[in-house]
mmCIF file of C-alpha atoms in Angstrom:
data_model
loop_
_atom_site.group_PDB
_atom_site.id
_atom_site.type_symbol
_atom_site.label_atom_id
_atom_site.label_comp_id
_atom_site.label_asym_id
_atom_site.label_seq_id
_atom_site.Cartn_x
_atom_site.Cartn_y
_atom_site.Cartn_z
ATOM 1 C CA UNK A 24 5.152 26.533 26.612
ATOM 2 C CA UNK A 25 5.316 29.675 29.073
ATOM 3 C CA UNK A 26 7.309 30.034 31.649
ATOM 4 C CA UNK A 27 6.426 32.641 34.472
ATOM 5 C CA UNK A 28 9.486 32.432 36.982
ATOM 6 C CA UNK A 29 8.723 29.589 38.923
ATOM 7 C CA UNK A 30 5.132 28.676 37.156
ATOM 8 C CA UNK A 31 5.479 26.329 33.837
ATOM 9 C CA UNK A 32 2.245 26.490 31.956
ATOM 10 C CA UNK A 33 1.558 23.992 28.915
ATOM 11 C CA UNK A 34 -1.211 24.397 26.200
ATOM 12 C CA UNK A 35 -1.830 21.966 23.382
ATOM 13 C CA UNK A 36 -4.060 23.972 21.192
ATOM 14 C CA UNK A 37 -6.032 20.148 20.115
ATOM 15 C CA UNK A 38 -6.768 20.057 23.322
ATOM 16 C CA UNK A 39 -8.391 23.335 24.246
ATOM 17 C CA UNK A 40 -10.339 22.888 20.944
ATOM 18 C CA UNK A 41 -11.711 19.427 21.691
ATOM 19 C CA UNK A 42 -12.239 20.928 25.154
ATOM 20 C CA UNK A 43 -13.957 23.513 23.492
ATOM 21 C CA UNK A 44 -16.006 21.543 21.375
ATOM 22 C CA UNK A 45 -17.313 19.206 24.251
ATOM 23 C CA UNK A 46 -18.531 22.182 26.162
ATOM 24 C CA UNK A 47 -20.676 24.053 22.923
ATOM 25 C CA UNK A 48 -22.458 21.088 22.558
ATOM 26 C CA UNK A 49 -23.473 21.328 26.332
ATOM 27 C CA UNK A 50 -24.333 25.000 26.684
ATOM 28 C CA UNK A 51 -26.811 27.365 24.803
ATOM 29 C CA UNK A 52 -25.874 30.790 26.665
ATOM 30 C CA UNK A 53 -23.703 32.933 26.516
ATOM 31 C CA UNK A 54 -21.194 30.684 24.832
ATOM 32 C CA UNK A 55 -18.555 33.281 24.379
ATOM 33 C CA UNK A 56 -17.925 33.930 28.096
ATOM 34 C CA UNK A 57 -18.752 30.664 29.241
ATOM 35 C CA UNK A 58 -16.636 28.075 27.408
ATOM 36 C CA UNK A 59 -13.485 30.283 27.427
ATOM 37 C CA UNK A 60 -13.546 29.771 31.468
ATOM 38 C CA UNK A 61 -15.298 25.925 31.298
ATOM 39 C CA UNK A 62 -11.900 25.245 29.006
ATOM 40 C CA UNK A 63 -9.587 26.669 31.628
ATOM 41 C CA UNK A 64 -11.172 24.981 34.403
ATOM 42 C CA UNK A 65 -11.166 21.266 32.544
ATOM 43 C CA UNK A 66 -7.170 22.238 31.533
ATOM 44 C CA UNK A 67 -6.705 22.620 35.470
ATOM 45 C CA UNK A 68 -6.739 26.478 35.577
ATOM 46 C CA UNK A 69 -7.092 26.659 39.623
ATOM 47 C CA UNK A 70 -7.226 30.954 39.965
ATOM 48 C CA UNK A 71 -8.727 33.189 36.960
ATOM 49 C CA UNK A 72 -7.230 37.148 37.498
ATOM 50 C CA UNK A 73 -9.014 39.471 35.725
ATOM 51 C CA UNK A 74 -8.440 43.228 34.792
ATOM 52 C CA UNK A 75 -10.711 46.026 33.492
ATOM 53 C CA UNK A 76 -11.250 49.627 32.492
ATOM 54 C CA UNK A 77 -13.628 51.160 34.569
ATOM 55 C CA UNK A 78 -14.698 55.114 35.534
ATOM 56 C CA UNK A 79 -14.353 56.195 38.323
ATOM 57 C CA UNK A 80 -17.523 56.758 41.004
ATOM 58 C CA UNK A 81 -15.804 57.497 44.122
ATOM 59 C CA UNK A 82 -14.862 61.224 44.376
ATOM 60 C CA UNK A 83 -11.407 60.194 45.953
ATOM 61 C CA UNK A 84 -9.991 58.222 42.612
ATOM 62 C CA UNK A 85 -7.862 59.778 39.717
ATOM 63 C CA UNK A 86 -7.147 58.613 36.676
ATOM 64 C CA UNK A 87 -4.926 56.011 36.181
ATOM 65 C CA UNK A 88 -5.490 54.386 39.925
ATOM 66 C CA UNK A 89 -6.207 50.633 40.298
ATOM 67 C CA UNK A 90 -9.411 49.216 42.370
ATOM 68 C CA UNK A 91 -9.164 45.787 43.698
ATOM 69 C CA UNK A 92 -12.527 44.370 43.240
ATOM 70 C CA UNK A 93 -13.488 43.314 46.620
ATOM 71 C CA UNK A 94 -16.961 43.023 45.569
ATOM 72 C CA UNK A 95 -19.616 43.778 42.748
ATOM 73 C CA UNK A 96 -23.176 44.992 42.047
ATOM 74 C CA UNK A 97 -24.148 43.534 39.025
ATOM 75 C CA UNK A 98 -27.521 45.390 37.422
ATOM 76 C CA UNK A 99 -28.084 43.017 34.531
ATOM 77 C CA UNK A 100 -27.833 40.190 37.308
ATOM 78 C CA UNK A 101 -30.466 41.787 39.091
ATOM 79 C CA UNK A 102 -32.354 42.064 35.685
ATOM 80 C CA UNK A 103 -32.590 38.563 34.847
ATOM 81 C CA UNK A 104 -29.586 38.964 32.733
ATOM 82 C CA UNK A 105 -27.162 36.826 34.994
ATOM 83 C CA UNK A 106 -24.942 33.958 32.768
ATOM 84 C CA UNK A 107 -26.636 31.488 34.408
ATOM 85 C CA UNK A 108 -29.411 31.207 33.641
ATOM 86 C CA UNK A 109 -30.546 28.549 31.474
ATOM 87 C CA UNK A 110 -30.320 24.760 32.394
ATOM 88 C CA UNK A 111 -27.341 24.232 35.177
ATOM 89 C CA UNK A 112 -24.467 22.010 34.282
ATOM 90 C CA UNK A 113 -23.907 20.013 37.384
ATOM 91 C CA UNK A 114 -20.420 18.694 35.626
ATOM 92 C CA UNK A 115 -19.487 22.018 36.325
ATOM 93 C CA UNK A 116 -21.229 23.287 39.578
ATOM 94 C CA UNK A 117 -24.347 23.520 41.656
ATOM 95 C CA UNK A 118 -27.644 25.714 40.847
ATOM 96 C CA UNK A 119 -27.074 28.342 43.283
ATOM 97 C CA UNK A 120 -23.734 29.632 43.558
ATOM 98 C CA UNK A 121 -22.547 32.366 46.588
ATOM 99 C CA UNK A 122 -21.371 35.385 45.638
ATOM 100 C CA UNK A 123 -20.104 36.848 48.673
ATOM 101 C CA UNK A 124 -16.526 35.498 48.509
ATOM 102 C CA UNK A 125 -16.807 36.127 44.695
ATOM 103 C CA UNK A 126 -13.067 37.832 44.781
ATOM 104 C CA UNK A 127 -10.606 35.723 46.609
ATOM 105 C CA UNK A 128 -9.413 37.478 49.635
ATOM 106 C CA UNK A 129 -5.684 36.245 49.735
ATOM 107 C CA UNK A 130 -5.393 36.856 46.637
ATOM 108 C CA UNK A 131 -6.496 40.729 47.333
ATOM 109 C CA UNK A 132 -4.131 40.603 50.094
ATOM 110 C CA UNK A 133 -0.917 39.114 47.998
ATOM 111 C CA UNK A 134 -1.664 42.581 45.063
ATOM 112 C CA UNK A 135 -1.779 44.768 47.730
ATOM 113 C CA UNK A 136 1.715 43.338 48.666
ATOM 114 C CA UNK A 137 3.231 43.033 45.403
ATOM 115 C CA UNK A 138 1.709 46.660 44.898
ATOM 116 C CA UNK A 139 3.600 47.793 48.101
ATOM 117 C CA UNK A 140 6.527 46.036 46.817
ATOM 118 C CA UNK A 141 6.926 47.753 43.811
ATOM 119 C CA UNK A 142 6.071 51.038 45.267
ATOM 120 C CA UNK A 143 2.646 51.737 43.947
ATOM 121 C CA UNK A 144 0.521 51.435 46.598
ATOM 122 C CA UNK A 145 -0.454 55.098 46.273
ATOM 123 C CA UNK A 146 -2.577 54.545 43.227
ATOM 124 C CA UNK A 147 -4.021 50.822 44.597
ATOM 125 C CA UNK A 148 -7.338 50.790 46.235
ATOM 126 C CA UNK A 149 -10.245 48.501 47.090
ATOM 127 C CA UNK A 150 -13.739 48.849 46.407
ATOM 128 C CA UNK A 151 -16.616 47.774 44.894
ATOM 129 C CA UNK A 152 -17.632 47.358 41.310
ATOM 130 C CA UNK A 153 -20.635 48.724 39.646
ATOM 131 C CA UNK A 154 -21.410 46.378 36.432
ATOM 132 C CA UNK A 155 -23.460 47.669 33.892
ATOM 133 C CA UNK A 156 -25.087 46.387 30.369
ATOM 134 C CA UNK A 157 -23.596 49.119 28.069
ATOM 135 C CA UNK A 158 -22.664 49.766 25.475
ATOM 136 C CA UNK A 159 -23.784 53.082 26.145
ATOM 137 C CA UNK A 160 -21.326 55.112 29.012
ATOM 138 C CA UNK A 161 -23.857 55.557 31.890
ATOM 139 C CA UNK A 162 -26.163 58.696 32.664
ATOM 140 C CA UNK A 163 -25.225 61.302 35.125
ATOM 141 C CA UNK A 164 -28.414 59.723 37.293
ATOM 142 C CA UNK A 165 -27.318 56.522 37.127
ATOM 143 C CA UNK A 166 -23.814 56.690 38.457
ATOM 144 C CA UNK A 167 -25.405 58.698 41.529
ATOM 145 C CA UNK A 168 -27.629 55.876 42.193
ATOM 146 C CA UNK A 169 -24.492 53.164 41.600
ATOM 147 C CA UNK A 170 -22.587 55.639 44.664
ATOM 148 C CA UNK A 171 -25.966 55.970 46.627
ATOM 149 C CA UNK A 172 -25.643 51.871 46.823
ATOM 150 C CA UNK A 173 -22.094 51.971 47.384
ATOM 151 C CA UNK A 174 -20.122 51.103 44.254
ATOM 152 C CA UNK A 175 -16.915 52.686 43.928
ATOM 153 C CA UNK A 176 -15.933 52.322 40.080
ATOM 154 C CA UNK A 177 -18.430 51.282 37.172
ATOM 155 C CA UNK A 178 -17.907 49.309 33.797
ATOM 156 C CA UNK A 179 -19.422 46.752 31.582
ATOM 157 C CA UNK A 180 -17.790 43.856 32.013
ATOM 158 C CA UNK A 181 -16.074 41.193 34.293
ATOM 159 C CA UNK A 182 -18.779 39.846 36.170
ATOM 160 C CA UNK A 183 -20.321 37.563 34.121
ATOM 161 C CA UNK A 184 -16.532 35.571 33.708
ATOM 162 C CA UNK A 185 -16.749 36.122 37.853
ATOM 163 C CA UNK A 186 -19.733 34.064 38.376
ATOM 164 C CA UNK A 187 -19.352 31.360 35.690
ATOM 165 C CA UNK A 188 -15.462 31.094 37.073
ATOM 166 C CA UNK A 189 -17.150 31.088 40.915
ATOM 167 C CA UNK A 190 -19.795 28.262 39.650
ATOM 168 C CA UNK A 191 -16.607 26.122 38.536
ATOM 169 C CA UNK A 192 -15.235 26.367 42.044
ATOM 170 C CA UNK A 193 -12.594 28.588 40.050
ATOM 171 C CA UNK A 194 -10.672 31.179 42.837
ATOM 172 C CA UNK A 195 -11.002 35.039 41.077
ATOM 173 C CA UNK A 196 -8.799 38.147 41.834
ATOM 174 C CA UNK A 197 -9.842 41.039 39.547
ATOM 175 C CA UNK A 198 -8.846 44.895 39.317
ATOM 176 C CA UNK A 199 -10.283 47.810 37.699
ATOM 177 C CA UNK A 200 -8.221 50.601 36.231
ATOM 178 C CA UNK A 201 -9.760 53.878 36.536
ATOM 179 C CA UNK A 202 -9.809 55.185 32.739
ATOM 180 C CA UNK A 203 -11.798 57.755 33.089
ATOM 181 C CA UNK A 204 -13.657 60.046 35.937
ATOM 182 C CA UNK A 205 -17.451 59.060 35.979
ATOM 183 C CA UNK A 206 -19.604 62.365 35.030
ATOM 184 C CA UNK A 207 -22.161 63.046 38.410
ATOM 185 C CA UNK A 208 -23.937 66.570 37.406
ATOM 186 C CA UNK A 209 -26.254 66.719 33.792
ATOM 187 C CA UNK A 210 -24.500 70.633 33.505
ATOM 188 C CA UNK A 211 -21.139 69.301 33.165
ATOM 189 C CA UNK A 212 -19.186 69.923 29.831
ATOM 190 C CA UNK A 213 -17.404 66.568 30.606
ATOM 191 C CA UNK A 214 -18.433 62.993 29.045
ATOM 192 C CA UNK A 215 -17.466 60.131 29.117
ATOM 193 C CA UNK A 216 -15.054 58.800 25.883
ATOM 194 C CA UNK A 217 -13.383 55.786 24.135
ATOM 195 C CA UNK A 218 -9.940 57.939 23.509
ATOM 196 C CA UNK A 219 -9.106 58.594 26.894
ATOM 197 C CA UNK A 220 -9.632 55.059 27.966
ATOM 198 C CA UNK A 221 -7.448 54.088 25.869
ATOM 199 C CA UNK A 222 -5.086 56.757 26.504
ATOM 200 C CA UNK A 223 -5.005 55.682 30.279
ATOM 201 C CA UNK A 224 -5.327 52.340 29.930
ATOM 202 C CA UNK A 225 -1.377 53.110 27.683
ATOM 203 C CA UNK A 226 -0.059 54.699 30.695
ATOM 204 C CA UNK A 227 -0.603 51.900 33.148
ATOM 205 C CA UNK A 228 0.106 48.926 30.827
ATOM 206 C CA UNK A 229 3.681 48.548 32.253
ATOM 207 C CA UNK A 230 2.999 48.715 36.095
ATOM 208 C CA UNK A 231 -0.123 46.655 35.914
ATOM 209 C CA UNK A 232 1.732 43.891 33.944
ATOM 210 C CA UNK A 233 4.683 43.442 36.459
ATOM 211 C CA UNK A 234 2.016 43.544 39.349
ATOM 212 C CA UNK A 235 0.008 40.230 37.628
ATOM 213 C CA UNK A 236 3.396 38.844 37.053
ATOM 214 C CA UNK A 237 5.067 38.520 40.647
ATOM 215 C CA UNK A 238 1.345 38.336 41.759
ATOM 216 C CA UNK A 239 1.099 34.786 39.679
ATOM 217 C CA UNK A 240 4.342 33.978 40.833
ATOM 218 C CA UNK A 241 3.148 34.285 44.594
ATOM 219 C CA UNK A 242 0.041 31.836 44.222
ATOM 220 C CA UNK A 243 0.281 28.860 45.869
ATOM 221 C CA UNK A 244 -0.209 25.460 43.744
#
């Protein structure tokens, strides 16, 4: 059992699996980001909130601020690489799923207020997210192209969970936290690294947990 202030969650762990099993047998892609968010949405799960490292594109972002995803550009989607491809589960959703509400707008409006709230809007932004294959950091040319169409941060993962999550009618907040500062010229001494990622990602843990806690504890049933 957790209890979240006024939200009571319940999980019986026979459940989820037999949940779990039932979708495998359904689905040949992707199976590791798929099923986790086909399970939440046949337990009920009504809102998925999502966080990530990301670096930072936009010249105006420091370490250690937050981005509100307010929407994405998704390269391996673009590539033929999106999660759904493959037979379409119509249990689930329909073929052709929008994108342009992808990230739930009240819920980007209730962070912003919790962030306000808890005095740290300074560091809380909104932008757009630049998603990547990795695992490789990206080039100096390609995070000029990702700014020259716009994106604000850049990282590797989230928006696969996004559209399988949109697909199940699911409603998505998710927030990037800028772990490192994206490297623009091929001169620079700088690079990209695993260590300070981590090493930001430590000094945000605290803030970013209370902000997903009152934020939970605003969403309507």
């Amino acid at each position: 059992m957790i209890i979240l202030r006024p939200k009571s969650l319940c999980c019986s762990h026979e459940a989820i699996q037999k949940t779990a099993d039932f979708i495998k047998e359904r689905i040949t892609l992707k199976p590791t980001i798929i099923i986790p968010i086909r399970v939440m949405k046949m337990l009920g799960v009504e809102a998925l909130l999502v966080s990530n490292a990301a670096g930072g594109l936009n010249r105006k972002l420091k370490l250690g601020d937050m981005v509100i995803i307010k929407d994405h550009i998704s390269l391996p989607g673009l590539a033929l690489k999106n999660v759904l491809i493959g037979p379409n589960d119509e249990h689930f959703g329909t073929r052709f799923v929008p994108t342009s509400n992808a990230y739930d707008v009240k819920l980007r409006l209730a962070f912003q207020a919790v962030a306000q709230q808890q005095g740290h809007s300074r560091i809380v932004h909104e932008g757009i997210y630049g998603h990547v294959g990795g695992p490789t950091y990206e080039s100096p040319a390609e995070n000029r192209m990702l700014i020259s169409m716009g994106a604000d941060v850049v990282g590797m993962s989230t928006v696969p969970e996004v559209v399988v999550a949109r697909h199940a009618g699911i409603r998505v907040f998710a927030v990037s936290l800028v772990t490192n500062i994206s490297v623009l010229s091929e001169d620079s001494t700088e690079k990209a690294n695993h260590e300070e990622v981590l090493q930001t990602a430590a000094t945000r843990t605290a803030i970013l947990g209370n902000l997903f806690t009152e934020l939970i504890a605003r969403i309507e049933n």
